Short mmCIF file of C-alpha atoms and ligand atoms in Angstrom, two decimals:
data_model
loop_
_atom_site.label_atom_id
_atom_site.label_comp_id
_atom_site.label_asym_id
_atom_site.label_seq_id
_atom_site.Cartn_x
_atom_site.Cartn_y
_atom_site.Cartn_z
CA UNK B 1 16.15 -23.98 7.37
CA UNK B 2 12.58 -23.47 6.41
CA UNK B 3 11.60 -21.34 9.40
CA UNK B 4 14.39 -18.80 9.02
CA UNK B 5 13.97 -18.77 5.29
CA UNK B 6 10.31 -17.93 5.76
CA UNK B 7 11.19 -14.93 7.94
CA UNK B 8 13.63 -13.54 5.44
CA UNK B 9 11.33 -14.24 2.50
CA UNK B 10 8.35 -12.57 4.18
CA UNK B 11 10.51 -9.49 4.64
CA UNK B 12 11.35 -9.44 0.95
CA UNK B 13 7.75 -10.11 0.01
CA UNK B 14 6.45 -7.25 2.16
CA UNK B 15 8.82 -4.78 0.56
CA UNK B 16 7.84 -5.89 -2.90
CA UNK B 17 4.16 -6.23 -2.12
CA UNK B 18 3.62 -2.84 -0.55
CA UNK B 19 6.25 -0.76 -2.35
CA UNK B 20 6.79 -2.64 -5.64
CA UNK B 21 10.50 -2.42 -4.88
CA UNK B 22 12.67 -5.44 -5.64
CA UNK B 23 15.13 -5.18 -2.79
CA UNK B 24 18.37 -6.68 -4.01
CA UNK B 25 20.02 -5.50 -0.77
CA UNK B 26 17.79 -7.82 1.27
CA UNK B 27 20.57 -10.39 1.65
CA UNK B 28 22.95 -7.71 2.88
CA UNK B 29 20.46 -6.59 5.54
CA UNK B 30 20.47 -10.24 6.59
CA UNK B 31 24.28 -10.21 6.66
CA UNK B 32 24.30 -6.94 8.61
CA UNK B 33 21.99 -8.52 11.19
CA UNK B 34 24.33 -11.50 11.58
CA UNK B 35 27.46 -9.37 11.85
CA UNK B 36 25.85 -7.02 14.37
CA UNK B 37 24.72 -10.04 16.35
CA UNK B 38 28.36 -11.07 16.68
CA UNK B 39 29.30 -7.52 17.75
CA UNK B 40 26.56 -7.39 20.37
CA UNK B 41 27.33 -10.85 21.72
CA UNK B 42 31.02 -9.86 22.04
CA UNK B 43 30.07 -6.70 23.91
CA UNK B 44 27.78 -8.39 26.42
CA UNK B 45 29.62 -10.85 28.67
CA UNK B 46 26.79 -13.18 29.64
CA UNK B 47 25.94 -15.49 26.75
CA UNK B 48 22.15 -15.79 26.96
CA UNK B 49 21.82 -12.10 27.80
CA UNK B 50 24.03 -11.11 24.87
CA UNK B 51 21.92 -13.19 22.53
CA UNK B 52 18.68 -11.68 23.77
CA UNK B 53 20.21 -8.22 23.39
CA UNK B 54 21.21 -9.08 19.83
CA UNK B 55 17.75 -10.37 19.06
CA UNK B 56 16.27 -7.03 20.10
CA UNK B 57 18.96 -4.57 19.00
CA UNK B 58 19.98 -5.95 15.61
CA UNK B 59 16.55 -5.72 13.96
CA UNK B 60 16.17 -2.19 15.34
CA UNK B 61 19.53 -1.04 14.01
CA UNK B 62 19.08 -2.78 10.65
CA UNK B 63 15.55 -1.36 10.39
CA UNK B 64 16.89 2.13 11.09
CA UNK B 65 19.60 1.72 8.45
CA UNK B 66 16.93 0.57 5.98
CA UNK B 67 14.61 3.47 6.79
CA UNK B 68 17.52 5.84 6.24
CA UNK B 69 18.37 4.20 2.91
CA UNK B 70 14.72 4.47 1.90
CA UNK B 71 14.42 8.17 2.70
CA UNK B 72 17.85 9.12 1.38
CA UNK B 73 17.83 7.07 -1.82
CA UNK B 74 14.66 5.24 -2.85
CA UNK B 75 12.31 8.14 -2.16
CA UNK B 76 14.41 10.36 -4.43
CA UNK B 77 13.94 7.87 -7.24
CA UNK B 78 10.18 8.13 -6.79
CA UNK B 79 10.17 4.36 -6.25
CA UNK B 80 10.61 3.80 -9.96
CA UNK B 81 10.75 0.00 -10.23
CA UNK B 82 13.85 -0.18 -12.43
CA UNK B 83 15.80 2.60 -10.76
CA UNK B 84 15.24 1.06 -7.33
CA UNK B 85 16.71 -2.27 -8.47
CA UNK B 86 19.91 -0.50 -9.47
CA UNK B 87 19.84 1.54 -6.25
CA UNK B 88 19.42 -1.50 -4.02
CA UNK B 89 22.30 -3.19 -5.84
CA UNK B 90 24.32 -0.11 -4.89
CA UNK B 91 23.09 -0.30 -1.29
CA UNK B 92 24.07 -3.97 -1.16
CA UNK B 93 27.68 -3.15 -2.18
CA UNK B 94 27.88 -0.36 0.35
CA UNK B 95 26.69 -2.67 3.12
CA UNK B 96 28.99 -5.49 2.03
CA UNK B 97 32.09 -3.32 1.77
CA UNK B 98 31.16 -1.56 5.01
CA UNK B 99 31.00 -4.91 6.77
CA UNK B 100 34.32 -5.93 5.22
CA UNK B 101 36.05 -2.75 6.43
CA UNK B 102 34.71 -2.77 9.96
CA UNK B 103 34.39 -6.47 10.55
CA UNK B 104 37.11 -8.00 8.41
CA UNK B 105 37.02 -10.93 6.04
CA UNK B 106 36.94 -13.67 8.70
CA UNK B 107 33.91 -15.74 9.55
CA UNK B 108 32.92 -15.34 13.19
CA UNK B 109 31.05 -17.88 15.20
CA UNK B 110 28.41 -16.93 17.74
CA UNK B 111 27.70 -19.37 20.52
CA UNK B 112 24.17 -20.62 20.84
CA UNK B 113 22.58 -19.14 23.96
CA UNK B 114 22.07 -22.64 25.28
CA UNK B 115 23.14 -26.08 24.21
CA UNK B 116 20.60 -28.72 24.80
CA UNK B 117 20.23 -31.89 22.82
CA UNK B 118 16.85 -33.45 22.61
CA UNK B 119 17.26 -37.17 22.35
CA UNK B 120 14.46 -38.97 20.60
CA UNK B 121 14.71 -42.72 20.23
CA UNK B 122 15.33 -42.54 16.51
CA UNK B 123 17.27 -39.28 16.17
CA UNK B 124 18.84 -36.50 18.14
CA UNK B 125 17.80 -32.93 17.64
CA UNK B 126 19.54 -29.81 18.73
CA UNK B 127 17.45 -27.90 21.25
CA UNK B 128 18.63 -24.65 19.73
CA UNK B 129 17.28 -25.56 16.31
CA UNK B 130 13.94 -26.33 17.86
CA UNK B 131 14.05 -22.95 19.57
CA UNK B 132 14.77 -21.29 16.22
CA UNK B 133 11.73 -22.93 14.65
CA UNK B 134 9.48 -21.82 17.50
CA UNK B 135 10.91 -18.30 17.62
CA UNK B 136 10.59 -17.86 13.85
CA UNK B 137 7.04 -19.16 14.02
CA UNK B 138 6.18 -16.67 16.73
CA UNK B 139 7.67 -13.76 14.80
CA UNK B 140 5.75 -14.81 11.68
CA UNK B 141 2.57 -15.02 13.70
CA UNK B 142 3.24 -11.54 15.06
CA UNK B 143 3.79 -10.20 11.52
CA UNK B 144 0.58 -11.85 10.42
CA UNK B 145 -1.41 -10.34 13.28
CA UNK B 146 0.23 -6.97 12.67
CA UNK B 147 -0.72 -6.98 8.99
CA UNK B 148 -4.27 -8.25 9.43
CA UNK B 149 -5.33 -6.80 12.78
CA UNK B 150 -3.48 -3.56 13.46
CA UNK B 151 -4.24 -0.12 12.08
CA UNK B 152 -0.67 0.21 10.80
CA UNK B 153 -1.09 -3.06 8.93
CA UNK B 154 -4.38 -1.83 7.47
CA UNK B 155 -2.68 1.36 6.30
CA UNK B 156 0.10 -0.70 4.71
CA UNK B 157 -2.38 -2.92 2.88
CA UNK B 158 -4.34 0.09 1.62
CA UNK B 159 -1.13 1.71 0.37
CA UNK B 160 -0.23 -1.54 -1.35
CA UNK B 161 -3.50 -1.49 -3.31
CA UNK B 162 -3.43 2.12 -4.49
CA UNK B 163 -1.06 4.73 -3.20
CA UNK B 164 -2.82 7.74 -4.71
CA UNK B 165 -6.16 6.80 -3.23
CA UNK B 166 -4.37 6.11 0.06
CA UNK B 167 -3.06 9.69 -0.04
CA UNK B 168 -6.62 10.94 -0.61
CA UNK B 169 -7.45 9.36 2.74
CA UNK B 170 -4.72 11.04 4.69
CA UNK B 171 -2.15 8.26 4.50
CA UNK B 172 1.41 9.55 4.49
CA UNK B 173 2.75 7.20 1.85
CA UNK B 174 6.38 8.24 2.37
CA UNK B 175 6.17 7.19 6.00
CA UNK B 176 4.46 3.91 5.15
CA UNK B 177 7.22 3.14 2.65
CA UNK B 178 10.03 3.93 5.06
CA UNK B 179 8.34 1.78 7.71
CA UNK B 180 7.75 -1.10 5.32
CA UNK B 181 11.33 -1.07 4.07
CA UNK B 182 12.53 -1.00 7.67
CA UNK B 183 10.21 -3.84 8.69
CA UNK B 184 11.31 -5.96 5.73
CA UNK B 185 14.97 -5.45 6.60
CA UNK B 186 14.32 -6.03 10.31
CA UNK B 187 12.76 -9.40 9.52
CA UNK B 188 15.90 -10.36 7.60
CA UNK B 189 17.91 -9.28 10.65
CA UNK B 190 15.81 -11.40 13.03
CA UNK B 191 16.35 -14.37 10.72
CA UNK B 192 20.07 -13.67 10.71
CA UNK B 193 20.40 -13.40 14.49
CA UNK B 194 18.60 -16.71 14.85
CA UNK B 195 20.87 -18.36 12.32
CA UNK B 196 24.33 -17.16 13.45
CA UNK B 197 24.72 -19.77 16.16
CA UNK B 198 24.27 -22.37 13.42
CA UNK B 199 26.05 -20.63 10.54
CA UNK B 200 28.95 -18.23 11.15
CA UNK B 201 28.71 -14.51 10.44
CA UNK B 202 30.60 -13.44 7.34
CA UNK B 203 30.51 -10.40 5.10
CA UNK B 204 29.61 -12.48 2.04
CA UNK B 205 26.87 -14.51 3.73
CA UNK B 206 24.02 -12.47 2.17
CA UNK B 207 23.95 -14.21 -1.20
CA UNK B 208 22.32 -17.47 -0.27
CA UNK B 209 19.43 -16.01 1.73
CA UNK B 210 18.80 -13.46 -1.01
CA UNK B 211 18.62 -16.15 -3.68
CA UNK B 212 16.50 -18.49 -1.58
CA UNK B 213 14.18 -15.66 -0.53
CA UNK B 214 13.67 -14.75 -4.16
CA UNK B 215 12.91 -18.35 -5.03
CA UNK B 216 10.39 -18.55 -2.21
CA UNK B 217 8.77 -15.24 -3.08
CA UNK B 218 8.45 -16.12 -6.76
CA UNK B 219 6.95 -19.51 -6.02
CA UNK B 220 4.62 -18.15 -3.37
CA UNK B 221 3.50 -15.17 -5.42
CA UNK B 222 5.02 -11.71 -5.12
CA UNK B 223 3.45 -9.75 -2.32
CA UNK B 224 1.34 -12.62 -1.00
CA UNK B 225 2.29 -13.30 2.59
CA UNK B 226 0.36 -16.55 2.85
CA UNK B 227 1.92 -17.85 -0.38
CA UNK B 228 5.35 -16.84 0.84
CA UNK B 229 4.94 -18.80 4.06
CA UNK B 230 3.78 -21.95 2.32
CA UNK B 231 6.49 -21.71 -0.33
CA UNK B 232 9.12 -21.19 2.38
CA UNK B 233 8.02 -24.39 4.07
CA UNK B 234 8.04 -26.31 0.78
CA UNK B 235 11.43 -25.02 -0.35
CA UNK B 236 12.99 -25.21 3.11
CA UNK B 237 11.84 -28.79 3.67
CA UNK B 238 12.62 -30.03 0.18
CA UNK B 239 16.01 -28.32 0.34
CA UNK B 240 16.76 -30.03 3.64
CA UNK B 241 15.52 -33.44 2.59
CA UNK B 242 17.13 -33.48 -0.85
CA UNK B 243 20.41 -32.17 0.58
CA UNK B 244 20.40 -34.87 3.22
CA UNK B 245 19.60 -37.83 0.99
CA UNK B 246 21.17 -36.64 -2.26
CA UNK B 247 23.32 -33.54 -2.68
CA UNK B 248 22.82 -29.82 -1.95
CA UNK B 249 23.43 -29.11 -5.64
CA UNK B 250 20.49 -31.27 -6.60
CA UNK B 251 18.38 -29.39 -4.06
CA UNK B 252 19.29 -26.09 -5.72
CA UNK B 253 18.53 -27.52 -9.14
CA UNK B 254 15.11 -28.68 -7.98
CA UNK B 255 14.36 -25.27 -6.49
CA UNK B 256 15.43 -23.50 -9.67
CA UNK B 257 13.33 -25.86 -11.75
CA UNK B 258 10.37 -25.16 -9.51
CA UNK B 259 10.83 -21.43 -10.09
CA UNK B 260 11.02 -21.95 -13.84
CA UNK B 261 7.86 -24.06 -13.81
CA UNK B 262 5.97 -21.52 -11.71
CA UNK B 263 7.10 -18.66 -13.94
CA UNK B 264 5.96 -20.50 -17.04
CA UNK B 265 2.65 -21.89 -15.82
CA UNK B 266 1.61 -19.51 -13.07
CA UNK B 267 3.58 -16.27 -13.31
CA UNK B 268 1.59 -14.68 -10.52
CA UNK B 269 2.87 -17.37 -8.13
CA UNK B 270 0.96 -20.21 -6.56
CA UNK B 271 -1.01 -17.87 -4.32
CA UNK B 272 -0.39 -14.44 -5.81
CA UNK B 273 -3.20 -12.28 -7.10
CA UNK B 274 -2.97 -11.27 -10.72
CA UNK B 275 -1.11 -7.99 -10.97
CA UNK F 4 -16.02 27.94 0.50
CA UNK F 5 -13.57 26.31 -1.90
CA UNK F 6 -11.91 28.78 -4.25
CA UNK F 7 -9.60 27.78 -7.08
CA UNK F 8 -7.81 30.50 -9.03
CA UNK F 9 -5.51 30.34 -12.04
CA UNK F 10 -4.66 26.68 -11.50
CA UNK F 11 -2.12 25.27 -13.95
CA UNK F 12 -1.14 21.65 -13.38
CA UNK F 13 -0.29 18.41 -15.19
CA UNK F 14 1.41 15.07 -14.97
CA UNK F 15 5.02 16.15 -15.35
CA UNK F 16 4.99 16.87 -19.07
CA UNK F 17 3.05 19.72 -20.62
CA UNK F 18 0.32 21.07 -18.30
CA UNK F 19 -3.18 19.62 -18.69
CA UNK F 20 -4.98 22.37 -16.77
CA UNK F 21 -4.41 25.93 -17.91
CA UNK F 22 -5.38 28.63 -15.43
CA UNK F 23 -8.54 26.96 -14.11
CA UNK F 24 -10.80 28.96 -11.82
CA UNK F 25 -13.75 27.48 -9.91
CA UNK F 26 -15.67 28.11 -6.72
CA UNK F 27 -17.80 25.75 -4.61
CA UNK F 28 -19.99 27.13 -1.86
CA UNK F 29 -21.34 25.27 1.19
CA UNK F 30 -24.84 23.89 0.64
CA UNK F 31 -24.49 24.20 -3.12
CA UNK F 32 -23.90 21.64 -5.85
CA UNK F 33 -21.40 22.75 -8.46
CA UNK F 34 -21.42 20.52 -11.51
CA UNK F 35 -18.46 20.16 -13.84
CA UNK F 36 -19.16 19.04 -17.39
CA UNK F 37 -17.01 18.51 -20.45
CA UNK F 38 -15.99 15.94 -23.02
CA UNK F 39 -13.68 13.06 -22.26
CA UNK F 40 -10.16 14.35 -21.85
CA UNK F 41 -11.29 17.88 -21.00
CA UNK F 42 -9.39 17.68 -17.70
CA UNK F 43 -12.18 17.09 -15.17
CA UNK F 44 -10.45 14.19 -13.40
CA UNK F 45 -7.16 16.03 -13.55
CA UNK F 46 -8.83 18.98 -11.80
CA UNK F 47 -10.13 16.68 -9.02
CA UNK F 48 -6.67 15.19 -8.56
CA UNK F 49 -5.06 18.61 -8.54
CA UNK F 50 -7.45 19.77 -5.81
CA UNK F 51 -6.46 16.68 -3.79
CA UNK F 52 -2.81 17.70 -4.11
CA UNK F 53 -1.90 14.61 -6.11
CA UNK F 54 -0.48 16.72 -8.94
CA UNK F 55 2.00 19.55 -8.45
CA UNK F 56 0.44 22.82 -9.51
CA UNK F 57 2.95 24.97 -11.39
CA UNK F 58 0.88 28.05 -10.62
CA UNK F 59 -2.44 29.10 -9.14
CA UNK F 60 -4.04 28.81 -5.73
CA UNK F 61 -6.61 26.65 -3.94
CA UNK F 62 -8.18 27.97 -0.74
CA UNK F 63 -10.69 26.37 1.61
CA UNK F 64 -12.31 28.89 3.96
CA UNK F 65 -9.29 31.12 3.51
CA UNK F 66 -6.71 28.38 4.20
CA UNK F 67 -4.26 27.57 1.41
CA UNK F 68 -4.45 23.96 0.20
CA UNK F 69 -2.07 24.35 -2.72
CA UNK F 70 1.44 23.19 -1.94
CA UNK F 71 0.29 20.89 0.87
CA UNK F 72 1.43 17.26 0.66
CA UNK F 73 -1.39 15.14 -0.79
CA UNK F 74 -2.13 13.37 2.50
CA UNK F 75 -2.73 16.70 4.28
CA UNK F 76 -5.50 17.88 1.93
CA UNK F 77 -8.18 15.40 3.06
CA UNK F 78 -7.39 16.22 6.69
CA UNK F 79 -8.61 19.76 5.96
CA UNK F 80 -11.99 18.32 5.03
CA UNK F 81 -11.84 17.65 1.30
CA UNK F 82 -13.08 14.17 0.37
CA UNK F 83 -12.91 12.50 -3.02
CA UNK F 84 -15.05 9.83 -4.63
CA UNK F 85 -12.67 9.04 -7.48
CA UNK F 86 -13.64 8.12 -11.01
CA UNK F 87 -13.87 4.34 -11.26
CA UNK F 88 -14.44 4.21 -7.46
CA UNK F 89 -10.91 3.03 -6.64
CA UNK F 90 -11.87 1.07 -3.56
CA UNK F 91 -9.19 -0.82 -1.69
CA UNK F 92 -10.39 -3.97 -3.45
CA UNK F 93 -8.80 -6.76 -1.40
CA UNK F 94 -9.86 -5.03 1.83
CA UNK F 95 -13.25 -5.67 3.36
CA UNK F 96 -16.11 -3.19 3.42
CA UNK F 97 -15.41 -2.55 7.12
CA UNK F 98 -11.73 -1.94 6.43
CA UNK F 99 -12.47 0.54 3.64
CA UNK F 100 -14.74 2.40 6.05
CA UNK F 101 -12.05 2.26 8.72
CA UNK F 102 -9.55 3.94 6.38
CA UNK F 103 -12.11 6.69 5.77
CA UNK F 104 -12.67 7.17 9.49
CA UNK F 105 -8.93 7.33 10.21
CA UNK F 106 -8.42 10.24 7.83
CA UNK F 107 -9.95 12.79 10.20
CA UNK F 108 -10.03 10.63 13.31
CA UNK F 109 -13.79 10.11 13.30
CA UNK F 110 -15.30 7.53 15.60
CA UNK F 111 -18.23 5.17 16.00
CA UNK F 112 -20.93 7.80 15.70
CA UNK F 113 -19.85 8.82 12.21
CA UNK F 114 -19.49 5.17 11.22
CA UNK F 115 -23.03 4.40 12.33
CA UNK F 116 -24.41 7.48 10.60
CA UNK F 117 -22.73 6.57 7.32
CA UNK F 118 -23.86 2.96 7.50
CA UNK F 119 -27.42 4.15 8.16
CA UNK F 120 -27.27 5.98 4.84
CA UNK F 121 -26.30 2.73 3.08
CA UNK F 122 -27.85 -0.19 4.99
CA UNK F 123 -26.77 -2.65 2.31
CA UNK F 124 -23.16 -2.08 3.28
CA UNK F 125 -23.95 -2.97 6.87
CA UNK F 126 -24.99 -6.44 5.73
CA UNK F 127 -21.69 -6.92 3.91
CA UNK F 128 -19.15 -5.54 6.34
CA UNK F 129 -16.83 -8.54 6.18
CA UNK F 130 -17.03 -9.02 2.44
CA UNK F 131 -14.05 -8.13 0.23
CA UNK F 132 -15.01 -4.87 -1.42
CA UNK F 133 -14.02 -6.02 -4.91
CA UNK F 134 -16.70 -8.73 -4.72
CA UNK F 135 -19.51 -6.16 -4.31
CA UNK F 136 -21.82 -5.29 -7.20
CA UNK F 137 -21.08 -2.09 -9.09
CA UNK F 138 -23.80 -0.21 -7.25
CA UNK F 139 -22.65 -1.43 -3.85
CA UNK F 140 -19.09 -0.48 -4.71
CA UNK F 141 -20.22 3.03 -5.49
CA UNK F 142 -22.12 3.17 -2.18
CA UNK F 143 -18.92 2.15 -0.42
CA UNK F 144 -16.88 4.75 -2.28
CA UNK F 145 -19.39 7.37 -1.13
CA UNK F 146 -19.51 5.99 2.39
CA UNK F 147 -15.73 5.96 2.66
CA UNK F 148 -15.61 9.63 1.62
CA UNK F 149 -18.44 10.61 3.99
CA UNK F 150 -16.47 9.12 6.88
CA UNK F 151 -14.39 12.32 6.73
CA UNK F 152 -17.47 14.44 7.45
CA UNK F 153 -16.14 16.61 4.63
CA UNK F 154 -16.69 20.30 4.09
CA UNK F 155 -16.11 19.72 0.38
CA UNK F 156 -17.08 16.53 -1.43
CA UNK F 157 -15.64 15.89 -4.88
CA UNK F 158 -17.60 13.31 -6.91
CA UNK F 159 -15.98 12.24 -10.17
CA UNK F 160 -18.60 10.64 -12.43
CA UNK F 161 -20.27 8.66 -9.64
CA UNK F 162 -23.14 7.39 -11.79
CA UNK F 163 -20.95 5.98 -14.58
CA UNK F 164 -22.22 2.52 -15.53
CA UNK F 165 -24.88 2.29 -12.83
CA UNK F 166 -28.55 1.24 -12.93
CA UNK F 167 -31.30 3.87 -12.63
CA UNK F 168 -32.13 2.88 -9.04
CA UNK F 169 -28.54 3.42 -7.96
CA UNK F 170 -28.39 6.71 -9.86
CA UNK F 171 -31.46 7.86 -7.90
CA UNK F 172 -29.85 6.83 -4.62
CA UNK F 173 -26.74 8.85 -5.44
CA UNK F 174 -28.87 11.85 -6.41
CA UNK F 175 -30.79 11.63 -3.13
CA UNK F 176 -27.55 11.36 -1.18
CA UNK F 177 -26.15 14.42 -2.94
CA UNK F 178 -29.30 16.37 -2.08
CA UNK F 179 -29.08 15.28 1.57
CA UNK F 180 -25.47 16.42 1.75
CA UNK F 181 -26.35 19.72 0.15
CA UNK F 182 -29.02 20.21 2.80
CA UNK F 183 -26.46 19.68 5.56
CA UNK F 184 -24.19 22.40 4.14
CA UNK F 185 -21.58 20.35 2.30
CA UNK F 186 -20.03 21.99 -0.76
CA UNK F 187 -20.50 19.37 -3.48
CA UNK F 188 -18.49 19.35 -6.69
CA UNK F 189 -20.06 16.86 -9.07
CA UNK F 190 -18.46 15.77 -12.33
CA UNK F 191 -21.33 14.37 -14.39
CA UNK F 192 -21.90 13.76 -18.09
CA UNK F 193 -25.68 13.28 -18.14
CA UNK F 194 -27.64 16.48 -18.65
CA UNK F 195 -30.84 15.39 -16.81
CA UNK F 196 -28.84 14.27 -13.79
CA UNK F 197 -27.05 17.60 -13.69
CA UNK F 198 -30.23 19.67 -14.00
CA UNK F 199 -31.83 17.71 -11.12
CA UNK F 200 -29.21 18.71 -8.55
CA UNK F 201 -26.99 21.53 -9.81
CA UNK F 202 -26.91 25.06 -8.46
CA UNK F 203 -24.31 26.05 -11.01
CA UNK F 204 -22.60 24.35 -13.92
CA UNK F 205 -18.99 24.81 -15.02
CA UNK F 206 -18.11 23.69 -18.52
CA UNK F 207 -14.58 22.55 -19.29
CA UNK F 208 -12.73 22.02 -22.56
CA UNK F 209 -9.05 21.40 -23.20
CA UNK F 210 -7.99 22.07 -19.65
CA UNK F 211 -9.87 25.34 -19.26
CA UNK F 212 -13.15 26.33 -17.63
CA UNK F 213 -14.91 27.87 -20.58
CA UNK F 214 -18.20 28.95 -19.02
CA UNK F 215 -19.85 28.96 -15.57
CA UNK F 216 -23.62 29.38 -15.46
CA UNK F 217 -26.32 29.24 -12.78
CA UNK F 218 -28.33 26.06 -13.28
CA UNK F 219 -31.76 27.70 -13.19
CA UNK F 220 -31.16 29.32 -16.57
CA UNK F 221 -30.34 26.01 -18.24
CA UNK F 222 -32.65 23.52 -19.96
CA UNK F 223 -31.73 20.28 -21.73
CA UNK F 224 -31.95 22.26 -24.95
CA UNK F 225 -29.45 24.94 -23.88
CA UNK F 226 -26.73 25.31 -26.53
CA UNK F 227 -23.95 25.01 -23.94
CA UNK F 228 -24.58 21.29 -23.60
CA UNK F 229 -24.19 20.75 -27.32
CA UNK F 230 -21.11 22.95 -27.49
CA UNK F 231 -19.16 21.67 -24.48
CA UNK F 232 -20.52 18.18 -23.86
CA UNK F 233 -21.69 17.18 -27.32
CA UNK F 234 -25.13 15.78 -26.50
N1 ADP X 27 -1.83 9.88 -15.51
C1 ADP X 27 -1.76 10.68 -16.58
N2 ADP X 27 -0.57 11.00 -17.14
C2 ADP X 27 -0.48 11.82 -18.20
N3 ADP X 27 -1.54 12.40 -18.78
C3 ADP X 27 -2.75 12.15 -18.29
C4 ADP X 27 -2.93 11.28 -17.16
N4 ADP X 27 -4.26 11.21 -16.89
C5 ADP X 27 -4.87 12.00 -17.80
N5 ADP X 27 -3.97 12.57 -18.64
C6 ADP X 27 -4.28 13.48 -19.74
O1 ADP X 27 -4.92 14.62 -19.23
C7 ADP X 27 -5.97 15.05 -20.07
C8 ADP X 27 -7.24 15.17 -19.27
O2 ADP X 27 -7.65 13.90 -18.79
P1 ADP X 27 -8.75 13.74 -17.68
O3 ADP X 27 -8.50 14.75 -16.63
O4 ADP X 27 -8.78 12.33 -17.27
O5 ADP X 27 -10.06 14.10 -18.49
P2 ADP X 27 -11.59 13.89 -18.11
O6 ADP X 27 -11.68 13.43 -16.71
O7 ADP X 27 -12.20 15.24 -18.33
O8 ADP X 27 -12.12 12.89 -19.08
C9 ADP X 27 -6.06 14.02 -21.19
O9 ADP X 27 -5.44 14.58 -22.33
C10 ADP X 27 -5.30 12.86 -20.70
O10 ADP X 27 -4.65 12.21 -21.75
MG1 MG X 28 -12.49 11.75 -15.93
#
C-alpha cells in the first residue's frame, strides 16, 4: 500500500538523510511495531480503544528502543557509515530473535477497529483501507510540518547539512541523532500498526517493508523527503496495479528495474541533491 | 579575556598543534598569520571544542572551555566564522540566522540589530543561502555568528576570494565589533588587511605559535611577514 509504504520509507530516509546511517534494522522496527500492536490490542478489551492505544503506544516504545540502540551502539561507532550498517544488521537480528522468543513463530491477526465497506457503483472499498490512507497522509503532513516549520526540524536540517558547524552553534548533535533515529523507527511503527489489521503480525514480516522502503528511498533520492513521498506513491501504485492485473513477481521485477535505471542514470535519485 | 596555554591537539593521528599559547583581549583584534597548513584552522576548531585536546588549557574570563562538549563552547560566548563560510546551504537566510539566535537564546532585538548591519540580507531572508553571492554568503556567516552576541569572535580567513568592497565591509565590521568590546581573533593572509585592524599579530608555523608581536611595530616590510607568511 502506497500510503503505508511512504510512512516507512520517510522514516528510513530521515535516518539516512540526517545521520548518513543506512538503517538495515528499519524493517525490524516495523515488525516490532506490528507485534506490539497485537500485544496492546490483546491487553485492552475494547477493540477501537485498543487500536487507538496501539497507535499511540507502539511508536513511543519503538522510538524509545531505537533511541537506546542509537546511544548504546551507533554513537560508540562514531556513526561511521560502514560500521553502522553492520551494527544495524546486528540490531535487526536481536529484534527478530527477541520477537521470536517472546511472541512465538505464529502469525497473529489484529482486528480492524471498525469494519465498514464503502460501496461504490463500480467497486467496493474497505472503509478501513480508506482510513489507513487518510491517517498515513495526516502523519506525513505532520512530519512535513515538523521538519519545515518547527525549531526541532530546523535543528535536524542544520545537523544534516554540517554536523561540525551545527555544534559550533550550540546544537547537541548526539541528541539530534538519537531523536532522529527514534523518529525514523517510530514512523515505521506507525506504518506497522496501521497495516496489522490488513496483514498479520509475524516475526519475519520486516523484510518486505525494508526492501520496498529501500527501493522507494533510492528512487526518490536519499535524504530527500519530497522525493521519497513521490517515489512511494509511484512504487505503491505501480506495485498494486501490476500485482492486480499481472503478477506480484512482475511488480517486484519492475520496481527492481526502476531502481537499476535510477542508479545508472540518476544516482542521486529523482529528487535528491548531489551528495 | 580568552587565554590558551600549551594546547596540543589534532585529528586523531599525530597532533597538529604542539603546545600553542595565545591570548585575545576584549576590544582588541588579535591576528593569526601563517602559511597554508600551519594549523590556523585547526587552532580555531580546537578552541571550538571540535577536536580533543590531548593537553593544554583554554579559559574564557577564568572559566575552563577545554574538555567541554563542542556544543557547549558557543553557549559560553565564543562564535566562529569558519573558513569557507560553511553556511547551512539548503536553509534560507532567515533559517541560518535563526540557528545563530538559538545558540544563546537571543531574540528579536539581536536579530534586528544584526540585520541592520547587513541590510542586503534583509532583502533576501527567504532565499536559500547557497544561492547568495560569495560576498553575501560571507555577510551571512558573519551575521549568524553575531547572533550569539559573542564575547570572542573567531574569523577564519573571512576575506578569502572576496571583492575589495566586501573586504572593506568586513574590515569596518571588525572595527565596529572591536569598539563594542568584542575580543576578535582574525586569521588573515593579507598583510595590508592585517595592519589596518590588528592590535597584535601571532605568527604560526608547523603547529606552533612562533612569534607574537604588537601590531604598531610592524610595517609591510617587516621581516616576520617574509619569514612566516612568505610574502
Ligand atoms: N580533517 C583533518 N584531518 C586530518 N588532518 C587535517 C585535517 N584538517 C587539517 N589537517 C592537517 O592539519 C594541518 C594544519 O591544517 P590547517 O589547520 O587547516 O592549516 P591552515 O588553516 O593554517 O592552513 C595540515 O597538515 C593538515 O593536513
Ligand atoms: Mg585554514
